[in-house]
Amino acid sequence: MAAQIRFPGLEAALNDWETLLGTEAVTRDAERLAARSRATFATPNTTLAILRPADTCQVRRCLNIARRYRVPVYPVSTGRNWGYGSMALPGDGGVALLLDRMDRILDYDPELGTVTVEPGVTQQQLHDFLREQGDHFWLDVTGSSPHCSVLGNSIERGFGHTPYADHFAHVSGLQVVTGDGTVLETGFGRFENARAAAAYKWGVGPYLDGLFSQSGLGVVTAARLWLMPKPEAFTYFQVSIRDDAELEPLIDALRELRMAGHIRSAVHVANPFKVYSAMESYPWEQMNGETPLDPDIVRDHLDRLGIGAWSFSGALYGSREQIRVAKKAIRRRLRASLDVCQMRFMSVERLTTLERFKRPLGRLTRLPLDQMLAFMRALFGIKQGVPTDAMLPSTYWRKREPPPSDPDPDRDGCGLFWCAPVAPLKGADARTMVAIANEVFARHGYEPMLSMTVISERALDNVIALHYDRDIPGEDARAMTCYQELLERLMDAGYYPYRLGIQSMETLRARSGKGWNHTLARIREALDPDGILAPGRYPA
Amino acid sequence: MAAQIRFPGLEAALNDWETLLGTEAVTRDAERLAARSRATFATPNTTLAILRPADTCQVRRCLNIARRYRVPVYPVSTGRNWGYGSMALPGDGGVALLLDRMDRILDYDPELGTVTVEPGVTQQQLHDFLREQGDHFWLDVTGSSPHCSVLGNSIERGFGHTPYADHFAHVSGLQVVTGDGTVLETGFGRFENARAAAAYKWGVGPYLDGLFSQSGLGVVTAARLWLMPKPEAFTYFQVSIRDDAELEPLIDALRELRMAGHIRSAVHVANPFKVYSAMESYPWEQMNGETPLDPDIVRDHLDRLGIGAWSFSGALYGSREQIRVAKKAIRRRLRASLDVCQMRFMSVERLTTLERFKRPLGRLTRLPLDQMLAFMRALFGIKQGVPTDAMLPSTYWRKREPPPSDPDPDRDGCGLFWCAPVAPLKGADARTMVAIANEVFARHGYEPMLSMTVISERALDNVIALHYDRDIPGEDARAMTCYQELLERLMDAGYYPYRLGIQSMETLRARSGKGWNHTLARIREALDPDGILAPGRYPA
């Protein structure tokens, strides 16, 4: 009812959309809309309708209808943006433009390793496709679901694990529909006959792709992506250092190794809570049903496994000789300045052997090898571009019941906020971020799960997960308070998030330079004069 | 006089600019203006005045005056854009905003290797600064003059030689003044207290840097740049293959080596004219004063040196062990499929030894070792980030007199066009580009000097130089006709230039998608409503 008052043209727009797309591609059913407006935290708006266009032409015509009736539309790739708002809409609500039906792989160059995908192409789909094509190139995947959109993550500037971890850096052109209904190709793709459209990123003249990443300035209907050449050899590594006090030299050592080219991919540094939760469920019994988790329980468990205060994992990619040289340099550099309590390098062959002998080895070592090896196999896969749903159950961390066989955090009331501030790749900055997170979480009664990712030679992305149980009355509000405080404290200290959840879109404006806000607002008006495309999404 | 009619506010604007900047920072002298309106080819306009602001605030106020009186201004960093228009203005002329007085290095992070520079900072200046700071990081230089602007080349998306060859890819934020007088910082720099402004490229929300590269959308008054960590070891290599017919497998081999990470930097593949002209002046005597150069003379000369149809050079950067592994892989891969007639890997130590014994060695080998080693020393330097003016004399190729001790191609009537089309990194595409260049140049009576640069795992940039003598009547027009035909033929075949000279700004519009043109035009109107900033520079 309120929607009719705010958007008087809604009903007429819905009729036009139904005529354009067919009724089966327009969701108006209240229950289904409510379900897809749920996220892993409290969301204020119910999506008014879901439109599912089949191609770029339909997207353009959907926007034209939106303009005619002044109803805002929000593009969504597959709607699995967990921890950042799932498929719920930011701002004051509107209609979702769900692009999951646009799921074609439009072209593939087996020499250059380039591919053009639509927004509905999932990690699993592209991975399967590349396998079918002979497994010459790998996708860089995120740890999220196999059913997440590849394009969506790329233009949201997500990151993964391999040397191609920076997803937006490996985009070489977009097809975009802007708010005024214009369809454009960026890069050399703007020339119909260009040979290097997929091969070269910048094109000629202004480079426009960046405008359409983390923005509401356009609906991206296709993206050209670069894929990682499959290396001759691969070695996974995991290292653990004993003392918390050595976080600073550890981060500095990783910077040196990355700058020297011994490590060329993302490295994930985890705190004990993160390591524990990756292997164990919340120990409700031991904790007598209480929260937050006692750090001593975590410590005891990790001690038994020989795991120290900070652990990190990564992988080496290249020829056997390249890997041998890198391994030696990493070993030497880490042992030189750190109290390393565990350092394992593992090829696929060695993991397979361990798996074969896990029973006798388990008895011998008294370690839960089953569990450890299963988890390691998933990590191996992720670092080789194999999507996995092994991480999804971790969203059930604070739930009393174990995760179901078909996990769906939105449906099941799994509370989750991601907060991902970026710092310079320096030990002192890592320490400051960790201290802020620990202090805020402790005060609010949550256990901070930290995974700091070395995403480049110079930057560290601290991905902080706040898990809670949405079914406990009052927890939605308490967790939101904790999250907001965490974000504000981090920004006060100079650590800004690399991306935003739908609940935080307004938090940057006051801190942002006036010139930037003005410029973005002017661009927005120019490309979307009626203000119908994703208002409130990364606004000025 | 014509200028007064076209820009009735010019005189008043000049008075205001003089009041703002002081008369010594405003050039109105006709002779000096004519000199700085000259390029290495015919340019139709004389710059109406040159303004030299000292800081960002003055830039902003210069633009405000330009708006008040509707006089267009064109930012220029140091005005050494040789081959693409030097300091002459595109479009119908206007006032140059020369930023050479803004020459401060604003900050430097010795751990992360980041630096913030103003537009007037030259390659030599930054190189000297880094040496003073302990030589921990290297600049990636172009082969142009030591006095060229680092920032200018970066936002024009130029490229160099090392693993940091793609200059714009190593920019992590800009300070910009837009046509409406707004000052903004991009990336995380938009937040005053951001810790990762220099360390992280994308910031949060839309990434705007690309808008201000190759564009007239803003005056870039500072740029944050990433510098290359100085490697433990360095090895230069040059390779020559005998047969022209092997160009295709050569390019494909380079792609494989680059994709496998054995080569991580730019590789420059040169044709015989290019190699010859790098070592010799035009053999006027032997040619009886005729042009174009007889290929047989080139062939004879190169045969004596053992140089084949295609030669390429590059370098390896890393630890001694990394380099050893790469060397082995390169040797093996090239020898496996190519008729290699020369393959030299050379460390700094080995070059120094050769230099010491060049006299006896020269007598023994009957090679012009003096010349060869001097040239190699310059190439070594370039690949280590040492700026050089060793390339500048080559702009005098078609001049009858040898280059003076203070070369200045604009002053001395050296004719030069660069045309730099991009292709996918595939042998067949390289062949097509080369065939087009050869055919067009032969028909017009010039010798094509080709240097194809492997600028990434996927793209090849064919830098084609057209040299002529501007002092020969009619040559300006003849060379321009040749250049235009070359560019059109290449674009017809799908090979578009990575950047444009001032004479070609209008050539793309008709080939470019309507949606792209419309979108860029809308952005331009939004950021520069009075159309006073660099109209005609990379227009829609």
PDB file of C-alpha atoms in Angstrom, chain A residues 109 111-114 137 157 164 166 168-170 178 180 182-188 190-196 198-217 225-229 232 252 255 259-262 264 317-319 321-322 324-325 328 332 422-426 429 455-459 461 490-500 508-509 511-520 522-523 525-527 529 538-539, chain B residues 109 111-114 137 157 164 166 168-170 178 180 182-188 190-196 198-217 225-229 232 252 255 259-262 264 317-319 321-322 324-325 328 332 422-426 429 455-459 461 490-500 508-509 511-520 522-523 525-527 529 538-539:
ATOM      1  CA  ASP A 109      39.496 -17.500 -26.862  1.00  0.00           C
ATOM      2  CA  GLU A 111      44.798 -18.999 -26.986  1.00  0.00           C
ATOM      3  CA  LEU A 112      44.443 -15.796 -24.991  1.00  0.00           C
ATOM      4  CA  GLY A 113      42.264 -17.191 -22.216  1.00  0.00           C
ATOM      5  CA  THR A 114      39.561 -14.557 -22.482  1.00  0.00           C
ATOM      6  CA  PHE A 137      42.615 -21.854 -18.232  1.00  0.00           C
ATOM      7  CA  ARG A 157      35.570  -5.785  -7.257  1.00  0.00           C
ATOM      8  CA  TYR A 164      44.239 -13.483 -10.776  1.00  0.00           C
ATOM      9  CA  ASP A 166      41.879  -9.082  -8.143  1.00  0.00           C
ATOM     10  CA  PHE A 168      38.148  -6.228 -11.543  1.00  0.00           C
ATOM     11  CA  ALA A 169      41.774  -5.929 -12.652  1.00  0.00           C
ATOM     12  CA  HIS A 170      41.066  -8.834 -15.001  1.00  0.00           C
ATOM     13  CA  THR A 178      22.744   3.251 -18.529  1.00  0.00           C
ATOM     14  CA  ASP A 180      18.743   6.759 -19.878  1.00  0.00           C
ATOM     15  CA  THR A 182      21.741   3.841 -23.731  1.00  0.00           C
ATOM     16  CA  VAL A 183      23.588   0.611 -24.556  1.00  0.00           C
ATOM     17  CA  LEU A 184      27.359   0.910 -24.798  1.00  0.00           C
ATOM     18  CA  GLU A 185      30.429  -1.266 -25.075  1.00  0.00           C
ATOM     19  CA  THR A 186      33.581  -0.102 -23.309  1.00  0.00           C
ATOM     20  CA  GLY A 187      37.250  -0.588 -24.190  1.00  0.00           C
ATOM     21  CA  PHE A 188      38.069  -1.450 -27.774  1.00  0.00           C
ATOM     22  CA  ARG A 190      33.144   0.091 -28.790  1.00  0.00           C
ATOM     23  CA  PHE A 191      34.496  -0.548 -32.296  1.00  0.00           C
ATOM     24  CA  GLU A 192      32.571  -3.325 -33.938  1.00  0.00           C
ATOM     25  CA  ASN A 193      35.544  -4.833 -35.753  1.00  0.00           C
ATOM     26  CA  ALA A 194      38.203  -4.379 -33.053  1.00  0.00           C
ATOM     27  CA  ARG A 195      40.499  -7.404 -32.847  1.00  0.00           C
ATOM     28  CA  ALA A 196      41.905  -6.640 -29.396  1.00  0.00           C
ATOM     29  CA  ALA A 198      39.163  -8.902 -25.196  1.00  0.00           C
ATOM     30  CA  ALA A 199      42.961  -8.720 -25.173  1.00  0.00           C
ATOM     31  CA  TYR A 200      43.481  -5.120 -24.131  1.00  0.00           C
ATOM     32  CA  LYS A 201      41.849  -3.452 -21.176  1.00  0.00           C
ATOM     33  CA  TRP A 202      42.041   0.289 -21.668  1.00  0.00           C
ATOM     34  CA  GLY A 203      40.786   0.902 -25.199  1.00  0.00           C
ATOM     35  CA  VAL A 204      41.468   4.404 -26.504  1.00  0.00           C
ATOM     36  CA  GLY A 205      40.155   7.614 -24.981  1.00  0.00           C
ATOM     37  CA  PRO A 206      38.728   7.715 -21.460  1.00  0.00           C
ATOM     38  CA  TYR A 207      38.578   4.330 -19.733  1.00  0.00           C
ATOM     39  CA  LEU A 208      34.978   3.998 -18.565  1.00  0.00           C
ATOM     40  CA  ASP A 209      34.773   0.518 -16.987  1.00  0.00           C
ATOM     41  CA  GLY A 210      35.519   1.827 -13.512  1.00  0.00           C
ATOM     42  CA  LEU A 211      32.368   3.963 -13.558  1.00  0.00           C
ATOM     43  CA  PHE A 212      30.260   0.831 -13.687  1.00  0.00           C
ATOM     44  CA  SER A 213      32.012  -1.044 -10.895  1.00  0.00           C
ATOM     45  CA  GLN A 214      30.526  -0.644  -7.390  1.00  0.00           C
ATOM     46  CA  SER A 215      27.955   1.750  -8.728  1.00  0.00           C
ATOM     47  CA  GLY A 216      24.408   2.307  -9.777  1.00  0.00           C
ATOM     48  CA  LEU A 217      25.475   4.054 -12.969  1.00  0.00           C
ATOM     49  CA  LEU A 225      37.298 -11.460 -18.469  1.00  0.00           C
ATOM     50  CA  TRP A 226      40.870 -12.700 -18.447  1.00  0.00           C
ATOM     51  CA  LEU A 227      41.446 -16.230 -17.203  1.00  0.00           C
ATOM     52  CA  MET A 228      44.506 -17.633 -15.530  1.00  0.00           C
ATOM     53  CA  PRO A 229      46.665 -19.959 -17.651  1.00  0.00           C
ATOM     54  CA  GLU A 232      52.435 -26.726 -15.082  1.00  0.00           C
ATOM     55  CA  ASP A 252      56.141  -7.438   6.742  1.00  0.00           C
ATOM     56  CA  ARG A 255      55.116  -8.031   1.817  1.00  0.00           C
ATOM     57  CA  MET A 259      57.385  -7.830  -3.715  1.00  0.00           C
ATOM     58  CA  ALA A 260      60.221 -10.211  -4.596  1.00  0.00           C
ATOM     59  CA  GLY A 261      57.809 -12.294  -6.660  1.00  0.00           C
ATOM     60  CA  HIS A 262      58.213 -15.445  -4.578  1.00  0.00           C
ATOM     61  CA  ARG A 264      52.374 -14.116  -6.661  1.00  0.00           C
ATOM     62  CA  TYR A 317      51.760 -21.605  -9.384  1.00  0.00           C
ATOM     63  CA  GLY A 318      54.229 -22.199 -12.173  1.00  0.00           C
ATOM     64  CA  SER A 319      56.718 -24.662 -13.495  1.00  0.00           C
ATOM     65  CA  GLU A 321      61.417 -25.266 -11.070  1.00  0.00           C
ATOM     66  CA  GLN A 322      59.732 -21.937 -10.419  1.00  0.00           C
ATOM     67  CA  ARG A 324      61.015 -25.095  -6.110  1.00  0.00           C
ATOM     68  CA  VAL A 325      62.804 -21.741  -6.083  1.00  0.00           C
ATOM     69  CA  LYS A 328      63.086 -22.290  -0.792  1.00  0.00           C
ATOM     70  CA  ARG A 332      64.232 -19.137   4.352  1.00  0.00           C
ATOM     71  CA  VAL A 422      41.742  -2.138   3.485  1.00  0.00           C
ATOM     72  CA  ALA A 423      45.114  -1.231   4.977  1.00  0.00           C
ATOM     73  CA  PRO A 424      48.604  -0.705   3.641  1.00  0.00           C
ATOM     74  CA  LEU A 425      50.463  -4.025   3.689  1.00  0.00           C
ATOM     75  CA  LYS A 426      52.378  -3.236   6.865  1.00  0.00           C
ATOM     76  CA  ASP A 429      48.473  -1.388  10.265  1.00  0.00           C
ATOM     77  CA  ILE A 455      45.611  -8.900  -2.087  1.00  0.00           C
ATOM     78  CA  SER A 456      48.591  -7.260  -3.781  1.00  0.00           C
ATOM     79  CA  GLU A 457      52.179  -6.162  -3.177  1.00  0.00           C
ATOM     80  CA  ARG A 458      50.864  -3.212  -1.185  1.00  0.00           C
ATOM     81  CA  ALA A 459      47.422  -3.819   0.277  1.00  0.00           C
ATOM     82  CA  ASP A 461      42.209  -6.596   3.134  1.00  0.00           C
ATOM     83  CA  LEU A 490      37.890   1.453  11.522  1.00  0.00           C
ATOM     84  CA  MET A 491      37.135   4.476   9.364  1.00  0.00           C
ATOM     85  CA  ASP A 492      38.086   6.805  12.220  1.00  0.00           C
ATOM     86  CA  ALA A 493      41.456   5.074  12.184  1.00  0.00           C
ATOM     87  CA  GLY A 494      41.753   5.452   8.398  1.00  0.00           C
ATOM     88  CA  TYR A 495      40.742   1.931   7.293  1.00  0.00           C
ATOM     89  CA  TYR A 496      37.965   2.157   4.713  1.00  0.00           C
ATOM     90  CA  PRO A 497      36.063  -0.842   3.370  1.00  0.00           C
ATOM     91  CA  TYR A 498      36.817  -2.057  -0.127  1.00  0.00           C
ATOM     92  CA  ARG A 499      33.079  -2.626  -0.702  1.00  0.00           C
ATOM     93  CA  LEU A 500      29.851  -1.860   1.091  1.00  0.00           C
ATOM     94  CA  LEU A 508      30.714   7.398   3.451  1.00  0.00           C
ATOM     95  CA  ARG A 509      29.184  10.645   2.262  1.00  0.00           C
ATOM     96  CA  ARG A 511      33.733  11.529   5.215  1.00  0.00           C
ATOM     97  CA  SER A 512      34.163  11.827   1.484  1.00  0.00           C
ATOM     98  CA  GLY A 513      35.685  14.887  -0.184  1.00  0.00           C
ATOM     99  CA  LYS A 514      33.083  17.363  -1.435  1.00  0.00           C
ATOM    100  CA  GLY A 515      34.664  17.414  -4.886  1.00  0.00           C
ATOM    101  CA  TRP A 516      34.269  13.660  -5.250  1.00  0.00           C
ATOM    102  CA  ASN A 517      30.649  13.732  -4.111  1.00  0.00           C
ATOM    103  CA  HIS A 518      29.850  16.606  -6.457  1.00  0.00           C
ATOM    104  CA  THR A 519      31.513  14.943  -9.439  1.00  0.00           C
ATOM    105  CA  LEU A 520      29.812  11.597  -8.926  1.00  0.00           C
ATOM    106  CA  ARG A 522      26.911  15.212 -11.716  1.00  0.00           C
ATOM    107  CA  ILE A 523      27.824  12.018 -13.584  1.00  0.00           C
ATOM    108  CA  GLU A 525      22.464  13.008 -13.251  1.00  0.00           C
ATOM    109  CA  ALA A 526      24.021  12.935 -16.703  1.00  0.00           C
ATOM    110  CA  LEU A 527      23.646   9.177 -17.213  1.00  0.00           C
ATOM    111  CA  PRO A 529      18.458  11.962 -15.558  1.00  0.00           C
ATOM    112  CA  TYR A 538      27.130   3.654  -3.804  1.00  0.00           C
ATOM    113  CA  PRO A 539      25.740   7.193  -3.902  1.00  0.00           C
TER     114      PRO A 539
ATOM    115  CA  ASP B 109      56.680   5.497   1.074  1.00  0.00           C
ATOM    116  CA  GLU B 111      58.279   0.392   2.396  1.00  0.00           C
ATOM    117  CA  LEU B 112      55.470   0.216  -0.146  1.00  0.00           C
ATOM    118  CA  GLY B 113      57.282   1.957  -2.982  1.00  0.00           C
ATOM    119  CA  THR B 114      54.585   4.516  -3.660  1.00  0.00           C
ATOM    120  CA  PHE B 137      62.597   1.186  -5.975  1.00  0.00           C
ATOM    121  CA  ARG B 157      48.588   5.343 -20.638  1.00  0.00           C
ATOM    122  CA  TYR B 164      55.737  -2.146 -14.358  1.00  0.00           C
ATOM    123  CA  ASP B 166      51.827  -0.535 -18.092  1.00  0.00           C
ATOM    124  CA  PHE B 168      48.313   3.563 -15.957  1.00  0.00           C
ATOM    125  CA  ALA B 169      47.906   0.164 -14.277  1.00  0.00           C
ATOM    126  CA  HIS B 170      50.329   1.440 -11.637  1.00  0.00           C
ATOM    127  CA  THR B 178      37.351  19.387 -13.577  1.00  0.00           C
ATOM    128  CA  ASP B 180      33.563  23.344 -13.592  1.00  0.00           C
ATOM    129  CA  THR B 182      35.811  21.220  -8.813  1.00  0.00           C
ATOM    130  CA  VAL B 183      38.888  19.742  -7.127  1.00  0.00           C
ATOM    131  CA  LEU B 184      38.657  16.048  -6.276  1.00  0.00           C
ATOM    132  CA  GLU B 185      40.829  13.197  -5.083  1.00  0.00           C
ATOM    133  CA  THR B 186      40.058   9.733  -6.427  1.00  0.00           C
ATOM    134  CA  GLY B 187      40.479   6.294  -4.845  1.00  0.00           C
ATOM    135  CA  PHE B 188      40.711   6.166  -1.068  1.00  0.00           C
ATOM    136  CA  ARG B 190      38.886  11.101  -1.234  1.00  0.00           C
ATOM    137  CA  PHE B 191      38.923  10.402   2.521  1.00  0.00           C
ATOM    138  CA  GLU B 192      41.297  12.728   4.246  1.00  0.00           C
ATOM    139  CA  ASN B 193      42.546  10.215   6.796  1.00  0.00           C
ATOM    140  CA  ALA B 194      42.656   7.108   4.573  1.00  0.00           C
ATOM    141  CA  ARG B 195      45.710   4.969   5.318  1.00  0.00           C
ATOM    142  CA  ALA B 196      45.608   2.952   2.084  1.00  0.00           C
ATOM    143  CA  ALA B 198      48.523   5.056  -2.073  1.00  0.00           C
ATOM    144  CA  ALA B 199      48.450   1.311  -1.465  1.00  0.00           C
ATOM    145  CA  TYR B 200      45.103   0.425  -2.998  1.00  0.00           C
ATOM    146  CA  LYS B 201      43.955   1.421  -6.436  1.00  0.00           C
ATOM    147  CA  TRP B 202      40.180   1.098  -6.572  1.00  0.00           C
ATOM    148  CA  GLY B 203      38.940   2.909  -3.486  1.00  0.00           C
ATOM    149  CA  VAL B 204      35.262   2.282  -2.692  1.00  0.00           C
ATOM    150  CA  GLY B 205      32.348   3.120  -4.955  1.00  0.00           C
ATOM    151  CA  PRO B 206      32.847   3.913  -8.643  1.00  0.00           C
ATOM    152  CA  TYR B 207      36.482   3.948  -9.767  1.00  0.00           C
ATOM    153  CA  LEU B 208      36.916   7.316 -11.476  1.00  0.00           C
ATOM    154  CA  ASP B 209      40.621   7.430 -12.455  1.00  0.00           C
ATOM    155  CA  GLY B 210      39.968   6.028 -15.908  1.00  0.00           C
ATOM    156  CA  LEU B 211      37.793   9.027 -16.788  1.00  0.00           C
ATOM    157  CA  PHE B 212      40.799  11.287 -16.498  1.00  0.00           C
ATOM    158  CA  SER B 213      43.174   9.204 -18.584  1.00  0.00           C
ATOM    159  CA  GLN B 214      43.385  10.039 -22.293  1.00  0.00           C
ATOM    160  CA  SER B 215      40.718  12.667 -21.880  1.00  0.00           C
ATOM    161  CA  GLY B 216      39.895  16.301 -21.597  1.00  0.00           C
ATOM    162  CA  LEU B 217      37.630  15.692 -18.608  1.00  0.00           C
ATOM    163  CA  LEU B 225      52.194   5.883  -8.493  1.00  0.00           C
ATOM    164  CA  TRP B 226      53.523   2.443  -7.670  1.00  0.00           C
ATOM    165  CA  LEU B 227      57.220   1.853  -8.164  1.00  0.00           C
ATOM    166  CA  MET B 228      58.969  -1.363  -8.988  1.00  0.00           C
ATOM    167  CA  PRO B 229      60.943  -2.999  -6.157  1.00  0.00           C
ATOM    168  CA  GLU B 232      68.185  -8.748  -6.446  1.00  0.00           C
ATOM    169  CA  ASP B 252      53.217 -17.201 -30.239  1.00  0.00           C
ATOM    170  CA  ARG B 255      52.895 -15.325 -25.549  1.00  0.00           C
ATOM    171  CA  MET B 259      51.765 -16.616 -19.808  1.00  0.00           C
ATOM    172  CA  ALA B 260      54.009 -19.112 -18.046  1.00  0.00           C
ATOM    173  CA  GLY B 261      55.648 -16.277 -16.118  1.00  0.00           C
ATOM    174  CA  HIS B 262      59.126 -16.856 -17.535  1.00  0.00           C
ATOM    175  CA  ARG B 264      57.299 -10.829 -16.796  1.00  0.00           C
ATOM    176  CA  TYR B 317      64.155  -9.333 -12.971  1.00  0.00           C
ATOM    177  CA  GLY B 318      64.296 -11.268  -9.723  1.00  0.00           C
ATOM    178  CA  SER B 319      66.549 -13.344  -7.560  1.00  0.00           C
ATOM    179  CA  GLU B 321      67.699 -18.338  -8.987  1.00  0.00           C
ATOM    180  CA  GLN B 322      64.483 -16.995 -10.490  1.00  0.00           C
ATOM    181  CA  ARG B 324      68.395 -18.816 -13.899  1.00  0.00           C
ATOM    182  CA  VAL B 325      65.141 -20.774 -14.173  1.00  0.00           C
ATOM    183  CA  LYS B 328      66.637 -21.918 -19.156  1.00  0.00           C
ATOM    184  CA  ARG B 332      64.493 -24.115 -24.479  1.00  0.00           C
ATOM    185  CA  VAL B 422      47.063  -2.791 -30.575  1.00  0.00           C
ATOM    186  CA  ALA B 423      46.526  -6.413 -31.567  1.00  0.00           C
ATOM    187  CA  PRO B 424      45.860  -9.640 -29.732  1.00  0.00           C
ATOM    188  CA  LEU B 425      49.182 -11.288 -28.881  1.00  0.00           C
ATOM    189  CA  LYS B 426      49.020 -13.767 -31.742  1.00  0.00           C
ATOM    190  CA  ASP B 429      47.716 -10.607 -36.060  1.00  0.00           C
ATOM    191  CA  ILE B 455      52.808  -5.246 -23.316  1.00  0.00           C
ATOM    192  CA  SER B 456      50.975  -7.978 -21.417  1.00  0.00           C
ATOM    193  CA  GLU B 457      50.081 -11.670 -21.554  1.00  0.00           C
ATOM    194  CA  ARG B 458      47.512 -10.891 -24.229  1.00  0.00           C
ATOM    195  CA  ALA B 459      48.292  -7.724 -26.153  1.00  0.00           C
ATOM    196  CA  ASP B 461      51.401  -2.940 -29.374  1.00  0.00           C
ATOM    197  CA  LEU B 490      44.883  -0.561 -39.652  1.00  0.00           C
ATOM    198  CA  MET B 491      41.503   0.379 -38.216  1.00  0.00           C
ATOM    199  CA  ASP B 492      39.744  -1.189 -41.198  1.00  0.00           C
ATOM    200  CA  ALA B 493      41.535  -4.396 -40.278  1.00  0.00           C
ATOM    201  CA  GLY B 494      40.482  -4.066 -36.620  1.00  0.00           C
ATOM    202  CA  TYR B 495      43.717  -2.683 -35.138  1.00  0.00           C
ATOM    203  CA  TYR B 496      42.980   0.480 -33.183  1.00  0.00           C
ATOM    204  CA  PRO B 497      45.636   2.755 -31.701  1.00  0.00           C
ATOM    205  CA  TYR B 498      46.223   2.684 -27.950  1.00  0.00           C
ATOM    206  CA  ARG B 499      46.580   6.497 -27.996  1.00  0.00           C
ATOM    207  CA  LEU B 500      46.081   9.326 -30.428  1.00  0.00           C
ATOM    208  CA  LEU B 508      37.425   7.548 -34.139  1.00  0.00           C
ATOM    209  CA  ARG B 509      33.969   9.063 -33.828  1.00  0.00           C
ATOM    210  CA  ARG B 511      33.747   4.037 -36.029  1.00  0.00           C
ATOM    211  CA  SER B 512      32.799   4.227 -32.382  1.00  0.00           C
ATOM    212  CA  GLY B 513      29.526   2.851 -31.017  1.00  0.00           C
ATOM    213  CA  LYS B 514      26.791   5.468 -30.704  1.00  0.00           C
ATOM    214  CA  GLY B 515      26.160   4.513 -27.090  1.00  0.00           C
ATOM    215  CA  TRP B 516      29.777   5.169 -26.153  1.00  0.00           C
ATOM    216  CA  ASN B 517      29.832   8.539 -27.921  1.00  0.00           C
ATOM    217  CA  HIS B 518      26.554   9.558 -26.296  1.00  0.00           C
ATOM    218  CA  THR B 519      27.704   8.532 -22.814  1.00  0.00           C
ATOM    219  CA  LEU B 520      31.039  10.304 -23.048  1.00  0.00           C
ATOM    220  CA  ARG B 522      26.912  13.434 -21.491  1.00  0.00           C
ATOM    221  CA  ILE B 523      29.746  13.045 -18.955  1.00  0.00           C
ATOM    222  CA  GLU B 525      28.700  18.198 -20.419  1.00  0.00           C
ATOM    223  CA  ALA B 526      28.192  17.262 -16.786  1.00  0.00           C
ATOM    224  CA  LEU B 527      31.773  17.931 -15.708  1.00  0.00           C
ATOM    225  CA  PRO B 529      29.199  22.606 -18.718  1.00  0.00           C
ATOM    226  CA  TYR B 538      39.708  12.515 -27.135  1.00  0.00           C
ATOM    227  CA  PRO B 539      36.181  13.708 -27.889  1.00  0.00           C
TER     228      PRO B 539
END
